[in-house]
mmCIF file of C-alpha atoms in Angstrom:
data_model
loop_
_atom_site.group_PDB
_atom_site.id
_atom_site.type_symbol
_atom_site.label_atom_id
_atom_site.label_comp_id
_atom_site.label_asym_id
_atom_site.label_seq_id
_atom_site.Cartn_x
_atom_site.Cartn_y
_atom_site.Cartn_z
ATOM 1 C CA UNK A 796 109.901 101.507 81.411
ATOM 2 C CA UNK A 797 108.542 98.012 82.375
ATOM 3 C CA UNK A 798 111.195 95.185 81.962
ATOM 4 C CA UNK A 799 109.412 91.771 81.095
ATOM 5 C CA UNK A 800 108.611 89.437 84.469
ATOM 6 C CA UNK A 801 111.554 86.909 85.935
ATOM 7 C CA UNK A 802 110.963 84.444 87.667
ATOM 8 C CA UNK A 803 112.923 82.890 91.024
ATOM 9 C CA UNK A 804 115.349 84.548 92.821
ATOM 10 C CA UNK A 805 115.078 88.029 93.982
ATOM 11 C CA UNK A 806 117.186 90.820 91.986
ATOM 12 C CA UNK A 807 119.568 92.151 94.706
ATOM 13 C CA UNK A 808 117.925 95.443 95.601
ATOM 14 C CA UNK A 809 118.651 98.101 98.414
ATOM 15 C CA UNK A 810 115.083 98.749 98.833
ATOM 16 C CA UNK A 811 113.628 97.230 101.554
ATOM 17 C CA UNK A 812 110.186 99.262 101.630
ATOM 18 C CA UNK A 813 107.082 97.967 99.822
ATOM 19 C CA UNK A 814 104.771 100.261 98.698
ATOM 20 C CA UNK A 815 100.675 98.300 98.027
ATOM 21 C CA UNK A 816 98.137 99.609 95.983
ATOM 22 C CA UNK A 817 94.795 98.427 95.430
ATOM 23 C CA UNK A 818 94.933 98.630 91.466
ATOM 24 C CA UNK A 819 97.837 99.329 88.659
ATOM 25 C CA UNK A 820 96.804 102.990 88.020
ATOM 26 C CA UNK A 821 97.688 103.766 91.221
ATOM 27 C CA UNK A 822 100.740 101.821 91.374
ATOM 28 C CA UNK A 823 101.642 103.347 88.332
ATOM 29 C CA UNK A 824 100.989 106.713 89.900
ATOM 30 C CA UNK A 825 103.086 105.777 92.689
ATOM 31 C CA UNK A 826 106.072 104.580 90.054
ATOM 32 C CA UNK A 827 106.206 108.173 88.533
ATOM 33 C CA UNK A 828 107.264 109.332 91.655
ATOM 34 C CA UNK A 829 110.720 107.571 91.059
ATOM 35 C CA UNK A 830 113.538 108.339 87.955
ATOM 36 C CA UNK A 831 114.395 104.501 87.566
ATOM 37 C CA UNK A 832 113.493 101.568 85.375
ATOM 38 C CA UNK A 833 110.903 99.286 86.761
ATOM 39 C CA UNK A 834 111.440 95.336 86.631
ATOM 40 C CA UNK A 835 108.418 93.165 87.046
ATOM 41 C CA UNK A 836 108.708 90.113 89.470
ATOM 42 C CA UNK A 837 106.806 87.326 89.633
ATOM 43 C CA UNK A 838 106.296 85.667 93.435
ATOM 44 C CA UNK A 839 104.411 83.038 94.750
ATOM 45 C CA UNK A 840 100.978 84.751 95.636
ATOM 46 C CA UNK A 841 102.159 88.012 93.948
ATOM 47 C CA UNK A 842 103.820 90.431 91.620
ATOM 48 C CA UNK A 843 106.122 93.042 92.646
ATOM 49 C CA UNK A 844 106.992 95.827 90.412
ATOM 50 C CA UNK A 845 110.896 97.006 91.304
ATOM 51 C CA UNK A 846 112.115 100.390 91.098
ATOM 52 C CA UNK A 847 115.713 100.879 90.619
ATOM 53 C CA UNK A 848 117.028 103.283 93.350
ATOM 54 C CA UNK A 849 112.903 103.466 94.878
ATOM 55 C CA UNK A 850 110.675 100.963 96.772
ATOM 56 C CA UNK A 851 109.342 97.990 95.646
ATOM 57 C CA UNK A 852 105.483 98.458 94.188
ATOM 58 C CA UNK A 853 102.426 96.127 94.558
ATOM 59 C CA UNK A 854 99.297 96.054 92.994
ATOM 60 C CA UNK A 855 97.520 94.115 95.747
ATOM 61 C CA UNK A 856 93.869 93.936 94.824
ATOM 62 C CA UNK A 857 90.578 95.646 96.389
ATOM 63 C CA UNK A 858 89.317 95.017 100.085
ATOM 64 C CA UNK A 859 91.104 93.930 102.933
ATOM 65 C CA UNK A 860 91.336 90.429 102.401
ATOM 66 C CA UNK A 861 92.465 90.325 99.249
ATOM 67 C CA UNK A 862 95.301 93.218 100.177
ATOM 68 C CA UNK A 863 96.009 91.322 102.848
ATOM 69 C CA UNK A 864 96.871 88.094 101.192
ATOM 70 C CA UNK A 865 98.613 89.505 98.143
ATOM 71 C CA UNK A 866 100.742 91.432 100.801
ATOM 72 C CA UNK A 867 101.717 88.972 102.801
ATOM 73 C CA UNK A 868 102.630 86.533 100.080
ATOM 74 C CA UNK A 869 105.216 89.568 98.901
ATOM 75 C CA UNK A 870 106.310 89.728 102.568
ATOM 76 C CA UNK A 871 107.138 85.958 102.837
ATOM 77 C CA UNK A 872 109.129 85.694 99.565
ATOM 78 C CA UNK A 873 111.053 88.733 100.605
ATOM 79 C CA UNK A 874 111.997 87.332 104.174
ATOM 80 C CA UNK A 875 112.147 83.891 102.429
ATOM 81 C CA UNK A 876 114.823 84.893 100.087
ATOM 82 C CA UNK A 877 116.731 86.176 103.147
ATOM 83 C CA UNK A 878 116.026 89.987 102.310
ATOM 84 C CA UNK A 879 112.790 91.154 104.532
ATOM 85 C CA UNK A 880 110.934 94.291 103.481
ATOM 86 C CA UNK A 881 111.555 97.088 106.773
ATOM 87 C CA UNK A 882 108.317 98.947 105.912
ATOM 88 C CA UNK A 883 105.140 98.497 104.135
ATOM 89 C CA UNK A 884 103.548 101.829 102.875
ATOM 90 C CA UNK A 885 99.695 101.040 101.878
ATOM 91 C CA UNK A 886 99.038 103.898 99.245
ATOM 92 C CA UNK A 887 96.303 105.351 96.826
ATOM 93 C CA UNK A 888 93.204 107.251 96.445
ATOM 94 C CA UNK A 889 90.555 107.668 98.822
ATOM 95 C CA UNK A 890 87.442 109.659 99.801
ATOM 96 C CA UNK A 891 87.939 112.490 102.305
ATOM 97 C CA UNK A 892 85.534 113.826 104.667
ATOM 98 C CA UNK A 893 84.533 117.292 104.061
ATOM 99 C CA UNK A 894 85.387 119.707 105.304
ATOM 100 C CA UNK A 895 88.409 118.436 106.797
ATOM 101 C CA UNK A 896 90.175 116.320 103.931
ATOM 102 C CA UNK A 897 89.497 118.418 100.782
ATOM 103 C CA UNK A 898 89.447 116.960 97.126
ATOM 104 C CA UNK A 899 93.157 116.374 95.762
ATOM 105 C CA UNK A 900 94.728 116.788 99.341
ATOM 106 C CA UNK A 901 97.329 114.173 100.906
ATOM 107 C CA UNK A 902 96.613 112.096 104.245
ATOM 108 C CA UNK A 903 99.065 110.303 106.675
ATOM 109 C CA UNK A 904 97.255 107.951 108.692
ATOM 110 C CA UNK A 905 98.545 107.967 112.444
ATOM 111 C CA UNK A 906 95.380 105.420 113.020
ATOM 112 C CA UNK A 907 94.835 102.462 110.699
ATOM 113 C CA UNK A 908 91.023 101.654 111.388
ATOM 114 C CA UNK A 909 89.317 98.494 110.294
ATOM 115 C CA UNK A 910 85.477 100.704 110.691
ATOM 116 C CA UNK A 911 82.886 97.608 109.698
ATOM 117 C CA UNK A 912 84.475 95.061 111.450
ATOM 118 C CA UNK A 913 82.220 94.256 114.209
ATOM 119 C CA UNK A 914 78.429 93.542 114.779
ATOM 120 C CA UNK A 915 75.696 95.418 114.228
ATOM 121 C CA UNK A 916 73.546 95.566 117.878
ATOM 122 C CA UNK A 917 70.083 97.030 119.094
ATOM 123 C CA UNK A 918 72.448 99.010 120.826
ATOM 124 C CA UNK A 919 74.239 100.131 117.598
ATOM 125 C CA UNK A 920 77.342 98.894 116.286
ATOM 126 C CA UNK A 921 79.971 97.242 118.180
ATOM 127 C CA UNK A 922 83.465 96.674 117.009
ATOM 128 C CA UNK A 923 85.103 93.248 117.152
ATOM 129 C CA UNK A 924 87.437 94.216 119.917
ATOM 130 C CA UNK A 925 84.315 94.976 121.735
ATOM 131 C CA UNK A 926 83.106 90.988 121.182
ATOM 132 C CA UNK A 927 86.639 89.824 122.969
ATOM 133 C CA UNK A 928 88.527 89.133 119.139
ATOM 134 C CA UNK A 929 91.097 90.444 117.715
ATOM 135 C CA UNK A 930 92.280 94.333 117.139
ATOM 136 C CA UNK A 931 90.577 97.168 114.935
ATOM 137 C CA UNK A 932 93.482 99.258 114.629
ATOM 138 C CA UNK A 933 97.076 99.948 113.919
ATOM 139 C CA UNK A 934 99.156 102.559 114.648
ATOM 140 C CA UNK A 935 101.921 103.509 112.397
ATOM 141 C CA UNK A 936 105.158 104.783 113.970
ATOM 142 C CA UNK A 937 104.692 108.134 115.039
ATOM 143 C CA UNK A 938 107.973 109.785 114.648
ATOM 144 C CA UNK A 939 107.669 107.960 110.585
ATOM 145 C CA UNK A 940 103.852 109.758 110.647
ATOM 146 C CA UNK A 941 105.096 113.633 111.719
ATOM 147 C CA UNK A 942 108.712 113.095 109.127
ATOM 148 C CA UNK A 943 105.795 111.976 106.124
ATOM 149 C CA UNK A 944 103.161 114.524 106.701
ATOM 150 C CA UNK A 945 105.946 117.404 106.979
ATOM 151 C CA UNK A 946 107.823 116.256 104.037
ATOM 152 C CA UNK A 947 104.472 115.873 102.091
ATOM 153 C CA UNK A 948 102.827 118.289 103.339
ATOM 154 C CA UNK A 949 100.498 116.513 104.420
ATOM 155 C CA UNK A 950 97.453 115.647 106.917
ATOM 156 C CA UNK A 951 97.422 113.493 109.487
ATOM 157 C CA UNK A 952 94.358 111.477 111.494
ATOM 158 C CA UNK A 953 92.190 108.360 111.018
ATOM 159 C CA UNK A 954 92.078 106.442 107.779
ATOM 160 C CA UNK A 955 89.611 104.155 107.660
ATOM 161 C CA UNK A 956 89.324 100.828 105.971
ATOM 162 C CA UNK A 957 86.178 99.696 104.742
ATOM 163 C CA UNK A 958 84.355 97.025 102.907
ATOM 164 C CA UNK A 959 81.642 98.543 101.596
ATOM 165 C CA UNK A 960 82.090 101.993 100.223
ATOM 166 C CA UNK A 961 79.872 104.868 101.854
ATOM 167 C CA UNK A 962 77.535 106.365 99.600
ATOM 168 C CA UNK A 963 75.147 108.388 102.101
ATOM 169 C CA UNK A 964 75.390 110.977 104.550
ATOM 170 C CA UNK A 965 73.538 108.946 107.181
ATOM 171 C CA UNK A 966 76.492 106.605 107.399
ATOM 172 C CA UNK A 967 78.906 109.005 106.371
ATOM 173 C CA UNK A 968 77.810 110.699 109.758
ATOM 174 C CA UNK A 969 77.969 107.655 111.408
ATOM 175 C CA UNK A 970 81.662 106.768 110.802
ATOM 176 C CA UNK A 971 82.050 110.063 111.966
ATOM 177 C CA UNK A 972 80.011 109.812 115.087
ATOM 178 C CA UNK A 973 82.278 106.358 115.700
ATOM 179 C CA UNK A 974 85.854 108.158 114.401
ATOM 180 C CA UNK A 975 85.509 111.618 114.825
ATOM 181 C CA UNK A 976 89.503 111.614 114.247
ATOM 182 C CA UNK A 977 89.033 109.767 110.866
ATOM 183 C CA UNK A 978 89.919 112.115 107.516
ATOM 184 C CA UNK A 979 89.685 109.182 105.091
ATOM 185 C CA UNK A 980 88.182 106.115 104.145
ATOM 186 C CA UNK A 981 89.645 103.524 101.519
ATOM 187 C CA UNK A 982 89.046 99.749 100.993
ATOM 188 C CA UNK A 983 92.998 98.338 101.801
ATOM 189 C CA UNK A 984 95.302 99.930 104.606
ATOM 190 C CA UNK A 985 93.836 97.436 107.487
ATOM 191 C CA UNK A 986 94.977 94.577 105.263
ATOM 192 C CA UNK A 987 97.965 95.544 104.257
ATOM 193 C CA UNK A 988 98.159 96.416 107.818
ATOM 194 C CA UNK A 989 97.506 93.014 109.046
ATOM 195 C CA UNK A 990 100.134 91.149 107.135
ATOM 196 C CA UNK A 991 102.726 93.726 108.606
ATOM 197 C CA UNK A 992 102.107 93.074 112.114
ATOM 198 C CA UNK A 993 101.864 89.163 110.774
ATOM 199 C CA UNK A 994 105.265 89.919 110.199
ATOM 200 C CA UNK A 995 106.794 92.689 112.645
ATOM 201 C CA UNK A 996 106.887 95.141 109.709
ATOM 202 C CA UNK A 997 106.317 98.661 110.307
ATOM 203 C CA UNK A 998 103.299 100.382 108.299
ATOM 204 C CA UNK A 999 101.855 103.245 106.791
ATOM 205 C CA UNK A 1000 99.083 104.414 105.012
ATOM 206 C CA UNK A 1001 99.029 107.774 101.913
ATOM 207 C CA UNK A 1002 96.443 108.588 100.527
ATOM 208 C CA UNK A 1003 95.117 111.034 98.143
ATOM 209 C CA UNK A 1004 91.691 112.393 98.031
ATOM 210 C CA UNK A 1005 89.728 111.709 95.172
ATOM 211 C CA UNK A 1006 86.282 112.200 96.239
ATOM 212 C CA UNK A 1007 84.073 113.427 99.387
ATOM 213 C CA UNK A 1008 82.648 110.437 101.680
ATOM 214 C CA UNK A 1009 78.758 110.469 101.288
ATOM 215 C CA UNK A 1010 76.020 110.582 99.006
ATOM 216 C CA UNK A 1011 77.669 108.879 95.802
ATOM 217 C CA UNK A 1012 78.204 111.400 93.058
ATOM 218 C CA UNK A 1013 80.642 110.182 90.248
ATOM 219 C CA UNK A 1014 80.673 113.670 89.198
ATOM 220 C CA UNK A 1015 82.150 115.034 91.787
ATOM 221 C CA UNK A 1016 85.091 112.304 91.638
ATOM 222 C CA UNK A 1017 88.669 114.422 90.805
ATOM 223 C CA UNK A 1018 90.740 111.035 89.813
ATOM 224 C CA UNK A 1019 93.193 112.265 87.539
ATOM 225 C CA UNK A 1020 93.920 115.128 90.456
ATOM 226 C CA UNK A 1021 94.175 112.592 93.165
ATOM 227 C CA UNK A 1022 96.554 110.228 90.987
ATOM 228 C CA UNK A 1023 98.581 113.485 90.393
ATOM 229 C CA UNK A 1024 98.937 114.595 93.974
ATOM 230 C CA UNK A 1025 99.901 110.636 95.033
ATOM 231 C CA UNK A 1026 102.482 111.037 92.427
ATOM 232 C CA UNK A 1027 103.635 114.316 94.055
ATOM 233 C CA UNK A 1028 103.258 113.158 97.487
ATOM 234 C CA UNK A 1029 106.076 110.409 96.974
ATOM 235 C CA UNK A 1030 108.123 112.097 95.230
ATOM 236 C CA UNK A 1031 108.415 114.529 98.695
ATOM 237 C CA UNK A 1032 108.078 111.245 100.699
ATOM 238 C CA UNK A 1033 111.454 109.740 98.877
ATOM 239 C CA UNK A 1034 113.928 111.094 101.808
ATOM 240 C CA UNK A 1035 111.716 109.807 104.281
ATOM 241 C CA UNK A 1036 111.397 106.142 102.956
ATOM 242 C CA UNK A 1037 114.864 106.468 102.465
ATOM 243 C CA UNK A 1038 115.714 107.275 105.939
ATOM 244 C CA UNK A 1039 113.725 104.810 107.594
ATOM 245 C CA UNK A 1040 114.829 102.287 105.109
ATOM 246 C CA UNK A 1041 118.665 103.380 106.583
ATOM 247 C CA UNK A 1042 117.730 103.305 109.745
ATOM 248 C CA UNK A 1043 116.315 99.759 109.738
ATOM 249 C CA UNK A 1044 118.854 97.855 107.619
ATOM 250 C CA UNK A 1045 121.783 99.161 110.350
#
């Protein structure tokens, strides 16, 4: 059950983990995950979506720039209001590459890969570490990676974060040629990435696999499964988040 938005203060919550989305259905697939009531807040920049005795849920928007903003307006009320989030968990579907990351399977990023950010050269494409800016990557804790993929069950490599969605095996191979490590690509985890480091925040990045990366066949899209195995996937993950969420506030 959704409770109506409040505005202002913060309700006093234990949870100190914020789990972004790109859209509602997945936050809502997310929410299942967790027994409690959910209480919608409204923040500056955002709305959070609480779950008694879970993590706090945000529906952040598509891309990396807008997940990035809408995320790091949620982590500046929080550490505003004197009560900083200890981990941000970016979360949802994605397409897998085949063989490796099969249709309704889990991944746990232990590489958070921004994979068109760069310039494209006669040479081929660079990345913007590679023109002296910036970074291209995050790396999520690695003890936080192995306890999530065991509890989970699930696998672990390169997510990568794109703006533009693949849709042919020509540059399906080439993100491969570029990231042979990479399992996944989605549209949000180096923003949501971004605005924790912005803030010293530990990250992480589920996701589900709802489709294979290349030529774009709607057809072959298994939504409904991918939602279901996100759902799944947290509910394992709850002892985890928990943990860390422990471990942090001490």
């Amino acid at each position: 059950m959704v409770f109506p938005a409040e505005e202002g203060h913060l309700i006093t919550s234990a949870s100190r983990v914020l789990v972004a989305t790109a859209v509602p259905v997945e936050r809502d697939a997310v929410a299942e995950a967790f027994p409690g009531p959910v209480r919608e807040l409204s923040l500056p920049g955002a709305t959070v979506h609480r779950v008694e005795d879970g993590p706090d849920l945000l529906a952040a928007g598509v891309g990396p720039a807008l997940a990035a903003a809408s995320t790091a307006a949620a982590l500046t009320a929080a550490a505003l209001d004197g009560r900083p989030y200890h981990l941000v968990v970016s979360a949802g579907i994605a397409g897998g590459f085949p063989p490796h990351a099969p249709l309704g399977s889990l991944v746990v990023a232990d590489e958070i890969t921004a994979a068109d950010l760069g310039a494209e050269t006669a040479d081929g494409f660079l990345p913007v570490t590679d023109l002296g800016f910036g970074t291209v990557t995050h790396r999520p804790p690695a003890a936080l990676v192995r306890e999530a993929a065991a509890a989970a069950g699930a696998l672990t490599g390169t997510v990568l974060t794109v703006s533009t969605v693949t849709g042919t095996a020509a540059r399906a191979d080439a993100l491969l040629a570029r990231h042979p490590r990479a399992l996944a690509e989605a549209m949000e985890g180096f923003g949501v990435a971004e605005a924790a480091a912005a803030h010293g925040v530990a990250v992480l990045e589920v996701r589900a696999v709802s489709n294979p990366v290349g030529p774009r066949d709607r057809a072959a899209w298994r939504i409904g499964d991918a939602l279901t195995a996100l759902t799944e996937g947290f509910g394992k993950l709850t002892p985890v988040l928990e943990s860390w969420n422990r471990h942090e506030h001490r």
